[in-house]
Coordinates of C-alpha atoms in Angstrom, one line a residue:
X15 CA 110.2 100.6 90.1
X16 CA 108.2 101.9 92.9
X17 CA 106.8 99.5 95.6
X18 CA 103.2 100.7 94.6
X19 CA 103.2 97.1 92.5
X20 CA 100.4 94.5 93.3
X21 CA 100.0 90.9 92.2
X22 CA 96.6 89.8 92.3
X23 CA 95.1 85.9 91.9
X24 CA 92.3 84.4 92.5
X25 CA 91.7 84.2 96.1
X26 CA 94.8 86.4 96.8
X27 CA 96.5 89.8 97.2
X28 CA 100.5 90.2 97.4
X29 CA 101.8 94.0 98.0
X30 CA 104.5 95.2 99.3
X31 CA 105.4 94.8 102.6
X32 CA 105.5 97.8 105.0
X33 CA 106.0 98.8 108.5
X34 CA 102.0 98.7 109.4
X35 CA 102.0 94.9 108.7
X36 CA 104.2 94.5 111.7
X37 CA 102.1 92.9 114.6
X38 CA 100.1 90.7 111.3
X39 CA 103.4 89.5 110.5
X40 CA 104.7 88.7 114.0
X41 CA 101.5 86.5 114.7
X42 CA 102.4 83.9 112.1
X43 CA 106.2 84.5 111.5
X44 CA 106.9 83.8 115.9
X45 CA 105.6 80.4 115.8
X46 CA 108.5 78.8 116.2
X47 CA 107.5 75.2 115.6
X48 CA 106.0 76.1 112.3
X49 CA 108.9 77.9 111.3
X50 CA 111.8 76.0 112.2
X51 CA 113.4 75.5 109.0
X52 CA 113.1 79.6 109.1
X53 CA 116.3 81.3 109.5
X54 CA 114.6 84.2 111.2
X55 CA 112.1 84.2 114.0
X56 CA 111.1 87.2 115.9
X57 CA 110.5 87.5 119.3
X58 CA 109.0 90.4 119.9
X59 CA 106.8 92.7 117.3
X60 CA 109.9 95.1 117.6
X61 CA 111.7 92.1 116.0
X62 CA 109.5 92.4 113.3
X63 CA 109.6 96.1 112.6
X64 CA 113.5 96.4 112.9
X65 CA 113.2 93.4 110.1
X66 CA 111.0 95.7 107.8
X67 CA 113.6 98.2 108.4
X68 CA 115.8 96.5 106.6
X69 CA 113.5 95.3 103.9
X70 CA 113.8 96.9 100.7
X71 CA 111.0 99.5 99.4
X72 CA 112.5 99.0 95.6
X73 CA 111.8 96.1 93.8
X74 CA 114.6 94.6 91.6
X75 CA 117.6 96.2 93.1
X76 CA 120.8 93.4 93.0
X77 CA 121.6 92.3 96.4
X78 CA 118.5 92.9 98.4
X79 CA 115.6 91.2 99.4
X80 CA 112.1 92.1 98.7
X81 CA 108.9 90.8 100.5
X82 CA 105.2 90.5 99.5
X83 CA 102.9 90.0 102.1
X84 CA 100.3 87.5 101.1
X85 CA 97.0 88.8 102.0
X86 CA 93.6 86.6 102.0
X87 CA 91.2 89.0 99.9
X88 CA 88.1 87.3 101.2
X89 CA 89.0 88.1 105.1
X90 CA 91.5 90.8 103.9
X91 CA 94.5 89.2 106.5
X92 CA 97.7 88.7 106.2
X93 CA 98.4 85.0 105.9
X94 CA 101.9 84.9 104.8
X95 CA 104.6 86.3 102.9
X96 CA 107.3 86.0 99.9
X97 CA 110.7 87.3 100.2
X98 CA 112.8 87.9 96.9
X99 CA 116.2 88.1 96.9
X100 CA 117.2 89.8 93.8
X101 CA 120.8 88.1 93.2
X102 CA 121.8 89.9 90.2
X103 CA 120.3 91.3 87.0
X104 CA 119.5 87.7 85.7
X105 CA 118.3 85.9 88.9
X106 CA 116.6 85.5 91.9
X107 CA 115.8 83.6 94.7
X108 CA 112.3 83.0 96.5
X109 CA 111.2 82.0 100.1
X110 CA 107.6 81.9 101.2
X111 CA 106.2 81.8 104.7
X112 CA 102.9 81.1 105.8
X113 CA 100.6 81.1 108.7
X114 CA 99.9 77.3 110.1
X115 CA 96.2 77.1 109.9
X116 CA 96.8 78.3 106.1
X117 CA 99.1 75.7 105.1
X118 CA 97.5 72.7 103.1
X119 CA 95.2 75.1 100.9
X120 CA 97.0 75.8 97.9
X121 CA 97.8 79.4 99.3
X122 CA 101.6 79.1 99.0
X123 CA 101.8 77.7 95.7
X124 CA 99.2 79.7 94.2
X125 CA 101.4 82.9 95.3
X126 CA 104.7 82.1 94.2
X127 CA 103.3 81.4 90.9
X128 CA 102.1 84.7 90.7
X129 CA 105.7 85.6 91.7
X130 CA 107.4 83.7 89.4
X131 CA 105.5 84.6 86.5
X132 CA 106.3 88.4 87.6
X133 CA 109.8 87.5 88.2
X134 CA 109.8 86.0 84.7
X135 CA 107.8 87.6 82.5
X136 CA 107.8 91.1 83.7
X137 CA 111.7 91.5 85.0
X138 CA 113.0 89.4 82.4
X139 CA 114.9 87.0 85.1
X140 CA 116.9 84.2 83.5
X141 CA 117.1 81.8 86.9
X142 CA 115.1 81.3 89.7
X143 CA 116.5 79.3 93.0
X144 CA 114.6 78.0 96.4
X145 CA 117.4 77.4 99.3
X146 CA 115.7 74.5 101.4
X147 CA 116.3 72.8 104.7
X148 CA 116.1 69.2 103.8
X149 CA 114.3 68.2 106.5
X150 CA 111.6 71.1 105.2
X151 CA 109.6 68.0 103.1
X152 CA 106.5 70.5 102.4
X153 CA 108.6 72.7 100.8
X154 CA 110.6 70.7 99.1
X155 CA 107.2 69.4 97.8
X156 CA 106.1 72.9 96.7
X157 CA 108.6 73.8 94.8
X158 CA 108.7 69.9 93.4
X159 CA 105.4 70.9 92.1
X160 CA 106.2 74.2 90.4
X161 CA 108.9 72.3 87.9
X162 CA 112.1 73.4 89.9
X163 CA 114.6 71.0 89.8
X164 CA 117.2 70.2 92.7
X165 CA 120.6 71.4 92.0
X166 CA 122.9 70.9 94.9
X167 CA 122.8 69.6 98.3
X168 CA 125.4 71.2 100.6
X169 CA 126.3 69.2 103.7
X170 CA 125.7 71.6 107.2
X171 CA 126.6 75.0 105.2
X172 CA 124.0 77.9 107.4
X173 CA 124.9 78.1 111.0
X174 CA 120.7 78.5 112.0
X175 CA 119.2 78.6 115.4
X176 CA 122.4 77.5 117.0
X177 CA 122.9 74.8 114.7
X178 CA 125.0 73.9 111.7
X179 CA 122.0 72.2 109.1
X180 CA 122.3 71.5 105.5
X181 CA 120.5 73.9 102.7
X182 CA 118.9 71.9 99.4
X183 CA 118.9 74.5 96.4
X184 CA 116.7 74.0 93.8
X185 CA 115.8 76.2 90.8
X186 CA 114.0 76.6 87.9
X187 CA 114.8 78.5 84.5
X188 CA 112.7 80.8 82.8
X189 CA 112.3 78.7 79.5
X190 CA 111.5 75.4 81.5
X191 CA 109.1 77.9 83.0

């Protein structure tokens, strides 16, 4: 399936993500208070476009990640985005990042259920997981409210920004979906 795929709500627009998005991406994703419990944050715009690089331009391929930028379709901006990693045939796992002065508006839940309702209902996925920083509370929230359920908590398991921290994974199935 070709990256050409859109998910559309209403006050948002998720594509795929692609090279041009670079220096949008960079302005929210390099704030590195608001994306501490981030295991990536770019530096520099080149950062960003060696990151896309890397990015797959298929959707559903086993062992790779995906990403969706989240786009505002009244201003038409990039306010965020949703990486998929595609885990195997039967699951996947989300992430969602999102500017700061867009948090608190519904954005982030409003596209990952677009996202999981794709993942579900159009790919057929069996299991969805979130992997969470603890200390992330909004997040830990979000995904609260979208039914997920915590699974495991594993004690100072990612090695992120020079620091050993623990990673929450919580996940949802598709028929408690």
């Amino acid at each position: 399936m070709k990256s050409h795929l859109e998910l559309r709500t209403e006050r948002l627009l998720l594509r795929p993500i692609k090279a041009s998005d670079a220096a949008g991406i960079f302005t929210y994703r390099s704030d590195a208070e608001t994306n501490k419990y981030q295991g990536w944050i770019p530096e520099t715009i080149e950062d960003v476009s060696s990151f896309l690089a890397k990015v797959s331009t298929e959707i559903n391929i086993a062992d790779t990640w995906f990403q969706f930028v989240i786009i505002d379709i009244k201003t038409s901006t990039i306010i965020g985005d949703v990486g998929i990693h595609f885990i195997d045939a039967a699951q996947a796992e989300i992430g969602c990042t999102l500017a700061k002065n867009q948090h608190g508006k519904g954005y982030a839940s409003e596209a990952l259920k677009a996202v999981i309702d794709y993942l579900f209902h159009t790919l057929n996925k069996h299991r969805i997981i979130a992997s969470i920083d603890p200390l992330n509370v909004s997040s830990i929230s979000l995904v609260e409210r979208l039914n997920f359920r915590k699974e495991a908590h594993f004690k100072e398991s990612l090695f992120i920004n020079g620091e050993w921290v623990d990673d929450i994974v919580y996940a949802i199935m598709k028929k408690e979906w």
